[in-house]
């Protein structure tokens, strides 16, 4: 029964020492996994902002500028005084419209499901703008200045306004999604800081617990045994000196020597037991 109790005590000490270290490893592993996950989220959000939202916003600004240039060239055609200038402006308008067609087609990759209706409206209004510009240029080329101004202030102006309004809505949508992505990025950063702080605190607590258990279960028992051994060594020295003294003084009786021998034997046995205990603890 005594041996069983000693074994259980030894196992308890082992488990108490191993458990905090195992928990420390688990916490470190989980912390690293969470850190990797957060890094991936941050990278995805940052890439989405840079590659999609900001690039899409730049592309949309170029579309807007192209629409404005086409409108200005159409108005310049009305005030042109010579035929060559009119021909040059017509060719420039056609080239700009062709370039704008490609820009609008390329912009489709930046369109979200919520913006599809606005994007389709933009394409429709832009198509109407091109048709109205044809009537304006034809009237201007025929020197029908009043009709050209009527088209400019009527259909061309309304279609151009509709196109710019659709561009503005798409730009606001990109700005909103960019802000949402930045908010999510900040949220991931905050959660990462909280997670890292919590895992660091837990690791510190586990380290303190481990150190405390080592001091309590290992260092303190060894110190006690060493103190006991020092006390036994002192007692042995005293008994040996007493035996030598009484052996040299033959006037003492055998009974005193016998008592001293028994005390010396008991002390040696105690030292032997302590040494055995130290050896067993060292093996475990």
PDB file of C-alpha atoms in Angstrom:
ATOM      1  CA  UNK A   1       0.000   0.000   0.000  1.00  0.00           C
ATOM      2  CA  UNK A   2       2.819   2.375   0.864  1.00  0.00           C
ATOM      3  CA  UNK A   3       4.590   1.630  -2.436  1.00  0.00           C
ATOM      4  CA  UNK A   4       1.329   2.229  -4.322  1.00  0.00           C
ATOM      5  CA  UNK A   5       0.897   5.600  -2.610  1.00  0.00           C
ATOM      6  CA  UNK A   6       4.452   6.601  -3.474  1.00  0.00           C
ATOM      7  CA  UNK A   7       3.921   5.637  -7.124  1.00  0.00           C
ATOM      8  CA  UNK A   8       0.693   7.646  -7.302  1.00  0.00           C
ATOM      9  CA  UNK A   9       2.472  10.620  -5.776  1.00  0.00           C
ATOM     10  CA  UNK A  10       5.269  10.364  -8.335  1.00  0.00           C
ATOM     11  CA  UNK A  11       2.745  10.134 -11.181  1.00  0.00           C
ATOM     12  CA  UNK A  12       0.895  13.165  -9.840  1.00  0.00           C
ATOM     13  CA  UNK A  13       4.128  15.143  -9.777  1.00  0.00           C
ATOM     14  CA  UNK A  14       4.903  14.125 -13.355  1.00  0.00           C
ATOM     15  CA  UNK A  15       1.455  15.065 -14.589  1.00  0.00           C
ATOM     16  CA  UNK A  16       1.557  18.383 -12.764  1.00  0.00           C
ATOM     17  CA  UNK A  17       4.851  19.187 -14.453  1.00  0.00           C
ATOM     18  CA  UNK A  18       3.878  17.930 -17.912  1.00  0.00           C
ATOM     19  CA  UNK A  19       0.400  19.493 -18.057  1.00  0.00           C
ATOM     20  CA  UNK A  20       1.449  23.189 -18.043  1.00  0.00           C
ATOM     21  CA  UNK A  21       4.175  22.501 -20.596  1.00  0.00           C
ATOM     22  CA  UNK A  22       1.700  20.644 -22.836  1.00  0.00           C
ATOM     23  CA  UNK A  23      -0.830  23.463 -22.492  1.00  0.00           C
ATOM     24  CA  UNK A  24       1.893  25.977 -23.314  1.00  0.00           C
ATOM     25  CA  UNK A  25       2.657  24.102 -26.527  1.00  0.00           C
ATOM     26  CA  UNK A  26      -1.030  23.875 -27.442  1.00  0.00           C
ATOM     27  CA  UNK A  27      -1.585  27.595 -26.830  1.00  0.00           C
ATOM     28  CA  UNK A  28       1.481  28.453 -28.923  1.00  0.00           C
ATOM     29  CA  UNK A  29       0.237  26.198 -31.756  1.00  0.00           C
ATOM     30  CA  UNK A  30      -3.266  27.684 -31.722  1.00  0.00           C
ATOM     31  CA  UNK A  31      -1.833  31.189 -31.570  1.00  0.00           C
ATOM     32  CA  UNK A  32       0.344  30.513 -34.616  1.00  0.00           C
ATOM     33  CA  UNK A  33      -2.585  29.047 -36.556  1.00  0.00           C
ATOM     34  CA  UNK A  34      -4.747  32.065 -35.744  1.00  0.00           C
ATOM     35  CA  UNK A  35      -1.909  34.379 -36.719  1.00  0.00           C
ATOM     36  CA  UNK A  36      -1.568  32.653 -40.110  1.00  0.00           C
ATOM     37  CA  UNK A  37      -5.346  32.842 -40.633  1.00  0.00           C
ATOM     38  CA  UNK A  38      -5.396  36.546 -39.789  1.00  0.00           C
ATOM     39  CA  UNK A  39      -2.456  37.207 -42.096  1.00  0.00           C
ATOM     40  CA  UNK A  40      -4.335  35.501 -44.940  1.00  0.00           C
ATOM     41  CA  UNK A  41      -7.433  37.617 -44.222  1.00  0.00           C
ATOM     42  CA  UNK A  42      -5.400  40.807 -44.110  1.00  0.00           C
ATOM     43  CA  UNK A  43      -3.674  39.921 -47.377  1.00  0.00           C
ATOM     44  CA  UNK A  44      -6.999  39.104 -49.071  1.00  0.00           C
ATOM     45  CA  UNK A  45      -8.593  42.360 -47.950  1.00  0.00           C
ATOM     46  CA  UNK A  46      -5.562  44.439 -48.878  1.00  0.00           C
ATOM     47  CA  UNK A  47      -5.337  42.746 -52.277  1.00  0.00           C
ATOM     48  CA  UNK A  48      -9.056  43.275 -52.857  1.00  0.00           C
ATOM     49  CA  UNK A  49      -8.742  46.976 -52.051  1.00  0.00           C
ATOM     50  CA  UNK A  50      -5.662  47.473 -54.218  1.00  0.00           C
ATOM     51  CA  UNK A  51      -6.476  45.155 -57.138  1.00  0.00           C
ATOM     52  CA  UNK A  52     -10.237  45.604 -57.432  1.00  0.00           C
ATOM     53  CA  UNK A  53     -11.608  48.678 -55.727  1.00  0.00           C
ATOM     54  CA  UNK A  54      -8.801  51.178 -56.286  1.00  0.00           C
ATOM     55  CA  UNK A  55      -8.038  49.923 -59.784  1.00  0.00           C
ATOM     56  CA  UNK A  56     -11.754  49.913 -60.628  1.00  0.00           C
ATOM     57  CA  UNK A  57     -12.099  53.459 -59.317  1.00  0.00           C
ATOM     58  CA  UNK A  58      -9.196  54.585 -61.511  1.00  0.00           C
ATOM     59  CA  UNK A  59     -10.700  52.833 -64.535  1.00  0.00           C
ATOM     60  CA  UNK A  60     -14.071  54.485 -63.896  1.00  0.00           C
ATOM     61  CA  UNK A  61     -12.404  57.910 -63.656  1.00  0.00           C
ATOM     62  CA  UNK A  62     -10.848  57.304 -67.085  1.00  0.00           C
ATOM     63  CA  UNK A  63     -14.284  56.425 -68.492  1.00  0.00           C
ATOM     64  CA  UNK A  64     -15.715  59.629 -67.062  1.00  0.00           C
ATOM     65  CA  UNK A  65     -12.908  61.687 -68.563  1.00  0.00           C
ATOM     66  CA  UNK A  66     -13.422  60.036 -71.961  1.00  0.00           C
ATOM     67  CA  UNK A  67     -17.165  60.837 -71.899  1.00  0.00           C
ATOM     68  CA  UNK A  68     -16.390  64.473 -71.093  1.00  0.00           C
ATOM     69  CA  UNK A  69     -13.859  64.665 -73.936  1.00  0.00           C
ATOM     70  CA  UNK A  70     -16.349  63.277 -76.463  1.00  0.00           C
ATOM     71  CA  UNK A  71     -18.970  65.786 -75.313  1.00  0.00           C
ATOM     72  CA  UNK A  72     -16.498  68.669 -75.629  1.00  0.00           C
ATOM     73  CA  UNK A  73     -15.415  67.596 -79.122  1.00  0.00           C
ATOM     74  CA  UNK A  74     -19.061  67.422 -80.210  1.00  0.00           C
ATOM     75  CA  UNK A  75     -19.670  70.975 -78.948  1.00  0.00           C
ATOM     76  CA  UNK A  76     -16.429  72.112 -80.624  1.00  0.00           C
ATOM     77  CA  UNK A  77     -17.786  70.787 -83.928  1.00  0.00           C
ATOM     78  CA  UNK A  78     -20.656  73.291 -83.728  1.00  0.00           C
ATOM     79  CA  UNK A  79     -18.316  76.284 -83.446  1.00  0.00           C
ATOM     80  CA  UNK A  80     -15.771  74.972 -85.995  1.00  0.00           C
ATOM     81  CA  UNK A  81     -15.419  77.354 -88.946  1.00  0.00           C
ATOM     82  CA  UNK A  82     -13.612  75.230 -91.526  1.00  0.00           C
ATOM     83  CA  UNK A  83     -14.260  71.865 -93.107  1.00  0.00           C
ATOM     84  CA  UNK A  84     -10.903  70.275 -92.182  1.00  0.00           C
ATOM     85  CA  UNK A  85     -11.415  71.010 -88.509  1.00  0.00           C
ATOM     86  CA  UNK A  86     -14.870  69.443 -88.651  1.00  0.00           C
ATOM     87  CA  UNK A  87     -13.487  66.288 -90.315  1.00  0.00           C
ATOM     88  CA  UNK A  88     -10.719  66.041 -87.707  1.00  0.00           C
ATOM     89  CA  UNK A  89     -13.211  66.409 -84.869  1.00  0.00           C
ATOM     90  CA  UNK A  90     -15.491  63.734 -86.347  1.00  0.00           C
ATOM     91  CA  UNK A  91     -12.581  61.303 -86.658  1.00  0.00           C
ATOM     92  CA  UNK A  92     -11.450  62.082 -83.118  1.00  0.00           C
ATOM     93  CA  UNK A  93     -14.969  61.506 -81.803  1.00  0.00           C
ATOM     94  CA  UNK A  94     -15.153  58.134 -83.566  1.00  0.00           C
ATOM     95  CA  UNK A  95     -11.748  57.090 -82.201  1.00  0.00           C
ATOM     96  CA  UNK A  96     -12.698  58.217 -78.705  1.00  0.00           C
ATOM     97  CA  UNK A  97     -16.015  56.346 -78.880  1.00  0.00           C
ATOM     98  CA  UNK A  98     -14.250  53.189 -80.018  1.00  0.00           C
ATOM     99  CA  UNK A  99     -11.761  53.489 -77.164  1.00  0.00           C
ATOM    100  CA  UNK A 100     -14.589  54.153 -74.706  1.00  0.00           C
ATOM    101  CA  UNK A 101     -16.439  51.057 -75.931  1.00  0.00           C
ATOM    102  CA  UNK A 102     -13.418  48.955 -74.997  1.00  0.00           C
ATOM    103  CA  UNK A 103     -13.043  50.675 -71.621  1.00  0.00           C
ATOM    104  CA  UNK A 104     -16.691  50.013 -70.753  1.00  0.00           C
ATOM    105  CA  UNK A 105     -16.326  46.347 -71.756  1.00  0.00           C
ATOM    106  CA  UNK A 106     -13.165  45.994 -69.640  1.00  0.00           C
ATOM    107  CA  UNK A 107     -14.868  47.610 -66.653  1.00  0.00           C
ATOM    108  CA  UNK A 108     -17.406  44.785 -66.425  1.00  0.00           C
ATOM    109  CA  UNK A 109     -14.990  42.678 -64.325  1.00  0.00           C
ATOM    110  CA  UNK A 110     -15.255  45.257 -61.520  1.00  0.00           C
ATOM    111  CA  UNK A 111     -19.048  45.146 -61.430  1.00  0.00           C
ATOM    112  CA  UNK A 112     -20.698  43.496 -58.419  1.00  0.00           C
ATOM    113  CA  UNK A 113     -24.135  41.903 -58.480  1.00  0.00           C
ATOM    114  CA  UNK A 114     -25.620  45.002 -56.857  1.00  0.00           C
ATOM    115  CA  UNK A 115     -24.183  47.275 -59.571  1.00  0.00           C
ATOM    116  CA  UNK A 116     -25.226  45.281 -62.631  1.00  0.00           C
ATOM    117  CA  UNK A 117     -28.423  47.272 -63.113  1.00  0.00           C
ATOM    118  CA  UNK A 118     -26.538  50.576 -62.959  1.00  0.00           C
ATOM    119  CA  UNK A 119     -23.878  49.243 -65.334  1.00  0.00           C
ATOM    120  CA  UNK A 120     -26.510  48.158 -67.877  1.00  0.00           C
ATOM    121  CA  UNK A 121     -28.168  51.570 -67.564  1.00  0.00           C
ATOM    122  CA  UNK A 122     -24.781  53.194 -68.235  1.00  0.00           C
ATOM    123  CA  UNK A 123     -24.336  51.165 -71.420  1.00  0.00           C
ATOM    124  CA  UNK A 124     -27.860  52.026 -72.557  1.00  0.00           C
ATOM    125  CA  UNK A 125     -27.491  55.756 -71.839  1.00  0.00           C
ATOM    126  CA  UNK A 126     -24.077  55.817 -73.524  1.00  0.00           C
ATOM    127  CA  UNK A 127     -25.574  54.175 -76.615  1.00  0.00           C
ATOM    128  CA  UNK A 128     -28.281  56.853 -76.651  1.00  0.00           C
ATOM    129  CA  UNK A 129     -25.602  59.519 -76.269  1.00  0.00           C
ATOM    130  CA  UNK A 130     -23.759  58.232 -79.347  1.00  0.00           C
ATOM    131  CA  UNK A 131     -26.943  58.331 -81.420  1.00  0.00           C
ATOM    132  CA  UNK A 132     -27.771  61.871 -80.304  1.00  0.00           C
ATOM    133  CA  UNK A 133     -24.203  62.960 -81.141  1.00  0.00           C
ATOM    134  CA  UNK A 134     -24.723  61.719 -84.708  1.00  0.00           C
ATOM    135  CA  UNK A 135     -27.694  64.057 -85.135  1.00  0.00           C
ATOM    136  CA  UNK A 136     -25.739  66.937 -83.579  1.00  0.00           C
ATOM    137  CA  UNK A 137     -22.734  66.461 -85.883  1.00  0.00           C
ATOM    138  CA  UNK A 138     -24.928  66.077 -88.945  1.00  0.00           C
ATOM    139  CA  UNK A 139     -26.785  69.304 -88.176  1.00  0.00           C
ATOM    140  CA  UNK A 140     -23.500  71.098 -87.510  1.00  0.00           C
ATOM    141  CA  UNK A 141     -21.937  69.782 -90.745  1.00  0.00           C
ATOM    142  CA  UNK A 142     -24.989  71.020 -92.666  1.00  0.00           C
ATOM    143  CA  UNK A 143     -24.448  74.450 -91.121  1.00  0.00           C
ATOM    144  CA  UNK A 144     -27.735  74.132 -89.239  1.00  0.00           C
ATOM    145  CA  UNK A 145     -26.293  75.783 -86.170  1.00  0.00           C
ATOM    146  CA  UNK A 146     -29.601  76.380 -84.418  1.00  0.00           C
ATOM    147  CA  UNK A 147     -30.626  72.726 -84.833  1.00  0.00           C
ATOM    148  CA  UNK A 148     -27.161  71.635 -83.630  1.00  0.00           C
ATOM    149  CA  UNK A 149     -27.506  73.787 -80.496  1.00  0.00           C
ATOM    150  CA  UNK A 150     -30.985  72.382 -79.952  1.00  0.00           C
ATOM    151  CA  UNK A 151     -29.591  68.845 -80.051  1.00  0.00           C
ATOM    152  CA  UNK A 152     -26.718  69.888 -77.759  1.00  0.00           C
ATOM    153  CA  UNK A 153     -29.043  71.386 -75.172  1.00  0.00           C
ATOM    154  CA  UNK A 154     -31.657  68.658 -75.588  1.00  0.00           C
ATOM    155  CA  UNK A 155     -30.942  64.979 -76.238  1.00  0.00           C
ATOM    156  CA  UNK A 156     -27.142  65.230 -75.976  1.00  0.00           C
ATOM    157  CA  UNK A 157     -27.283  67.100 -72.668  1.00  0.00           C
ATOM    158  CA  UNK A 158     -29.863  64.741 -71.129  1.00  0.00           C
ATOM    159  CA  UNK A 159     -28.020  61.586 -72.285  1.00  0.00           C
ATOM    160  CA  UNK A 160     -24.690  62.974 -71.119  1.00  0.00           C
ATOM    161  CA  UNK A 161     -26.212  63.822 -67.722  1.00  0.00           C
ATOM    162  CA  UNK A 162     -27.651  60.294 -67.450  1.00  0.00           C
ATOM    163  CA  UNK A 163     -24.256  58.771 -68.295  1.00  0.00           C
ATOM    164  CA  UNK A 164     -22.443  60.929 -65.732  1.00  0.00           C
ATOM    165  CA  UNK A 165     -25.100  60.097 -63.113  1.00  0.00           C
ATOM    166  CA  UNK A 166     -24.581  56.359 -63.671  1.00  0.00           C
ATOM    167  CA  UNK A 167     -20.816  56.840 -63.398  1.00  0.00           C
ATOM    168  CA  UNK A 168     -21.311  58.749 -60.137  1.00  0.00           C
ATOM    169  CA  UNK A 169     -23.465  55.924 -58.697  1.00  0.00           C
ATOM    170  CA  UNK A 170     -20.845  53.324 -59.640  1.00  0.00           C
ATOM    171  CA  UNK A 171     -18.112  55.484 -58.105  1.00  0.00           C
ATOM    172  CA  UNK A 172     -20.063  55.814 -54.858  1.00  0.00           C
ATOM    173  CA  UNK A 173     -20.589  52.042 -54.810  1.00  0.00           C
ATOM    174  CA  UNK A 174     -16.846  51.442 -55.161  1.00  0.00           C
ATOM    175  CA  UNK A 175     -16.149  53.959 -52.387  1.00  0.00           C
ATOM    176  CA  UNK A 176     -18.667  52.198 -50.121  1.00  0.00           C
ATOM    177  CA  UNK A 177     -17.176  48.751 -50.771  1.00  0.00           C
ATOM    178  CA  UNK A 178     -13.670  50.136 -50.257  1.00  0.00           C
ATOM    179  CA  UNK A 179     -14.693  51.587 -46.904  1.00  0.00           C
ATOM    180  CA  UNK A 180     -16.284  48.278 -45.899  1.00  0.00           C
ATOM    181  CA  UNK A 181     -13.104  46.411 -46.826  1.00  0.00           C
ATOM    182  CA  UNK A 182     -11.012  48.865 -44.813  1.00  0.00           C
ATOM    183  CA  UNK A 183     -13.342  48.448 -41.825  1.00  0.00           C
ATOM    184  CA  UNK A 184     -13.025  44.678 -42.104  1.00  0.00           C
ATOM    185  CA  UNK A 185      -9.258  45.055 -42.374  1.00  0.00           C
ATOM    186  CA  UNK A 186      -9.224  47.119 -39.182  1.00  0.00           C
ATOM    187  CA  UNK A 187     -11.451  44.536 -37.484  1.00  0.00           C
ATOM    188  CA  UNK A 188      -9.081  41.710 -38.428  1.00  0.00           C
ATOM    189  CA  UNK A 189      -6.147  43.750 -37.130  1.00  0.00           C
ATOM    190  CA  UNK A 190      -7.933  44.415 -33.833  1.00  0.00           C
ATOM    191  CA  UNK A 191      -8.916  40.765 -33.392  1.00  0.00           C
ATOM    192  CA  UNK A 192      -5.328  39.751 -34.157  1.00  0.00           C
ATOM    193  CA  UNK A 193      -4.023  42.100 -31.469  1.00  0.00           C
ATOM    194  CA  UNK A 194      -6.539  40.783 -28.930  1.00  0.00           C
ATOM    195  CA  UNK A 195      -5.762  37.154 -29.795  1.00  0.00           C
ATOM    196  CA  UNK A 196      -2.009  37.684 -29.606  1.00  0.00           C
ATOM    197  CA  UNK A 197      -2.301  39.558 -26.306  1.00  0.00           C
ATOM    198  CA  UNK A 198      -4.497  36.833 -24.810  1.00  0.00           C
ATOM    199  CA  UNK A 199      -2.196  34.025 -25.978  1.00  0.00           C
ATOM    200  CA  UNK A 200       0.839  35.901 -24.629  1.00  0.00           C
ATOM    201  CA  UNK A 201      -0.857  36.360 -21.254  1.00  0.00           C
ATOM    202  CA  UNK A 202      -1.839  32.679 -21.130  1.00  0.00           C
ATOM    203  CA  UNK A 203       1.732  31.650 -21.987  1.00  0.00           C
ATOM    204  CA  UNK A 204       3.099  33.856 -19.204  1.00  0.00           C
ATOM    205  CA  UNK A 205       0.643  32.344 -16.687  1.00  0.00           C
ATOM    206  CA  UNK A 206       1.541  28.806 -17.785  1.00  0.00           C
ATOM    207  CA  UNK A 207       5.259  29.562 -17.486  1.00  0.00           C
ATOM    208  CA  UNK A 208       4.732  30.920 -13.963  1.00  0.00           C
ATOM    209  CA  UNK A 209       2.683  27.836 -13.034  1.00  0.00           C
ATOM    210  CA  UNK A 210       5.394  25.537 -14.423  1.00  0.00           C
ATOM    211  CA  UNK A 211       8.133  27.362 -12.536  1.00  0.00           C
ATOM    212  CA  UNK A 212       6.043  27.272  -9.345  1.00  0.00           C
ATOM    213  CA  UNK A 213       5.447  23.530  -9.670  1.00  0.00           C
ATOM    214  CA  UNK A 214       9.137  22.872 -10.318  1.00  0.00           C
ATOM    215  CA  UNK A 215      10.097  24.884  -7.262  1.00  0.00           C
ATOM    216  CA  UNK A 216       7.451  23.187  -5.133  1.00  0.00           C
ATOM    217  CA  UNK A 217       7.680  19.587  -6.392  1.00  0.00           C
ATOM    218  CA  UNK A 218      11.364  19.298  -7.328  1.00  0.00           C
ATOM    219  CA  UNK A 219      13.590  21.983  -5.863  1.00  0.00           C
ATOM    220  CA  UNK A 220      11.999  22.152  -2.406  1.00  0.00           C
ATOM    221  CA  UNK A 221      12.015  18.326  -1.768  1.00  0.00           C
ATOM    222  CA  UNK A 222      15.645  18.123  -2.882  1.00  0.00           C
ATOM    223  CA  UNK A 223      16.543  21.020  -0.591  1.00  0.00           C
ATOM    224  CA  UNK A 224      14.770  19.312   2.320  1.00  0.00           C
ATOM    225  CA  UNK A 225      16.609  16.046   1.668  1.00  0.00           C
ATOM    226  CA  UNK A 226      19.925  17.865   1.485  1.00  0.00           C
ATOM    227  CA  UNK A 227      19.168  19.625   4.770  1.00  0.00           C
ATOM    228  CA  UNK A 228      18.299  16.252   6.312  1.00  0.00           C
ATOM    229  CA  UNK A 229      21.542  14.751   5.038  1.00  0.00           C
ATOM    230  CA  UNK A 230      23.523  17.631   6.471  1.00  0.00           C
ATOM    231  CA  UNK A 231      21.821  17.115   9.843  1.00  0.00           C
ATOM    232  CA  UNK A 232      22.478  13.353   9.746  1.00  0.00           C
ATOM    233  CA  UNK A 233      26.101  13.959   8.779  1.00  0.00           C
ATOM    234  CA  UNK A 234      26.496  16.216  11.772  1.00  0.00           C
ATOM    235  CA  UNK A 235      24.907  13.658  14.082  1.00  0.00           C
ATOM    236  CA  UNK A 236      27.175  10.900  12.713  1.00  0.00           C
ATOM    237  CA  UNK A 237      30.229  13.040  13.332  1.00  0.00           C
ATOM    238  CA  UNK A 238      29.098  13.692  16.903  1.00  0.00           C
ATOM    239  CA  UNK A 239      28.406   9.989  17.540  1.00  0.00           C
ATOM    240  CA  UNK A 240      31.749   8.929  16.016  1.00  0.00           C
ATOM    241  CA  UNK A 241      33.607  11.427  18.160  1.00  0.00           C
ATOM    242  CA  UNK A 242      31.746  10.164  21.217  1.00  0.00           C
ATOM    243  CA  UNK A 243      32.554   6.532  20.380  1.00  0.00           C
ATOM    244  CA  UNK A 244      36.212   7.340  19.883  1.00  0.00           C
ATOM    245  CA  UNK A 245      36.269   9.226  23.130  1.00  0.00           C
ATOM    246  CA  UNK A 246      34.625   6.454  25.121  1.00  0.00           C
ATOM    247  CA  UNK A 247      36.736   3.792  23.446  1.00  0.00           C
ATOM    248  CA  UNK A 248      39.837   5.627  24.483  1.00  0.00           C
ATOM    249  CA  UNK A 249      38.536   5.996  28.029  1.00  0.00           C
ATOM    250  CA  UNK A 250      38.188   2.403  29.106  1.00  0.00           C
ATOM    251  CA  UNK A 251      36.548   3.444  32.310  1.00  0.00           C
ATOM    252  CA  UNK A 252      33.181   3.640  30.626  1.00  0.00           C
ATOM    253  CA  UNK A 253      31.041   0.546  30.688  1.00  0.00           C
ATOM    254  CA  UNK A 254      29.916  -1.601  27.754  1.00  0.00           C
ATOM    255  CA  UNK A 255      26.309  -0.440  28.116  1.00  0.00           C
ATOM    256  CA  UNK A 256      27.140   3.123  27.061  1.00  0.00           C
ATOM    257  CA  UNK A 257      29.127   1.845  24.084  1.00  0.00           C
ATOM    258  CA  UNK A 258      26.233  -0.387  23.063  1.00  0.00           C
ATOM    259  CA  UNK A 259      23.799   2.541  23.191  1.00  0.00           C
ATOM    260  CA  UNK A 260      26.127   4.660  21.103  1.00  0.00           C
ATOM    261  CA  UNK A 261      26.515   1.849  18.567  1.00  0.00           C
ATOM    262  CA  UNK A 262      22.740   1.542  18.239  1.00  0.00           C
ATOM    263  CA  UNK A 263      22.399   5.304  17.778  1.00  0.00           C
ATOM    264  CA  UNK A 264      25.149   5.261  15.151  1.00  0.00           C
ATOM    265  CA  UNK A 265      23.466   2.358  13.347  1.00  0.00           C
ATOM    266  CA  UNK A 266      20.096   4.158  13.350  1.00  0.00           C
ATOM    267  CA  UNK A 267      21.669   7.334  11.990  1.00  0.00           C
ATOM    268  CA  UNK A 268      23.493   5.432   9.234  1.00  0.00           C
ATOM    269  CA  UNK A 269      20.215   3.678   8.341  1.00  0.00           C
ATOM    270  CA  UNK A 270      18.467   7.052   8.099  1.00  0.00           C
ATOM    271  CA  UNK A 271      21.196   8.365   5.798  1.00  0.00           C
ATOM    272  CA  UNK A 272      20.867   5.222   3.681  1.00  0.00           C
ATOM    273  CA  UNK A 273      17.107   5.700   3.354  1.00  0.00           C
ATOM    274  CA  UNK A 274      17.532   9.352   2.387  1.00  0.00           C
ATOM    275  CA  UNK A 275      20.150   8.454  -0.210  1.00  0.00           C
ATOM    276  CA  UNK A 276      17.818   5.796  -1.654  1.00  0.00           C
ATOM    277  CA  UNK A 277      15.006   8.348  -1.787  1.00  0.00           C
ATOM    278  CA  UNK A 278      17.234  10.856  -3.655  1.00  0.00           C
ATOM    279  CA  UNK A 279      18.293   8.159  -6.115  1.00  0.00           C
ATOM    280  CA  UNK A 280      14.669   7.199  -6.848  1.00  0.00           C
ATOM    281  CA  UNK A 281      13.682  10.829  -7.388  1.00  0.00           C
ATOM    282  CA  UNK A 282      16.623  11.317  -9.734  1.00  0.00           C
ATOM    283  CA  UNK A 283      15.532   8.326 -11.866  1.00  0.00           C
ATOM    284  CA  UNK A 284      11.993   9.691 -12.110  1.00  0.00           C
TER     285      UNK A 284
END
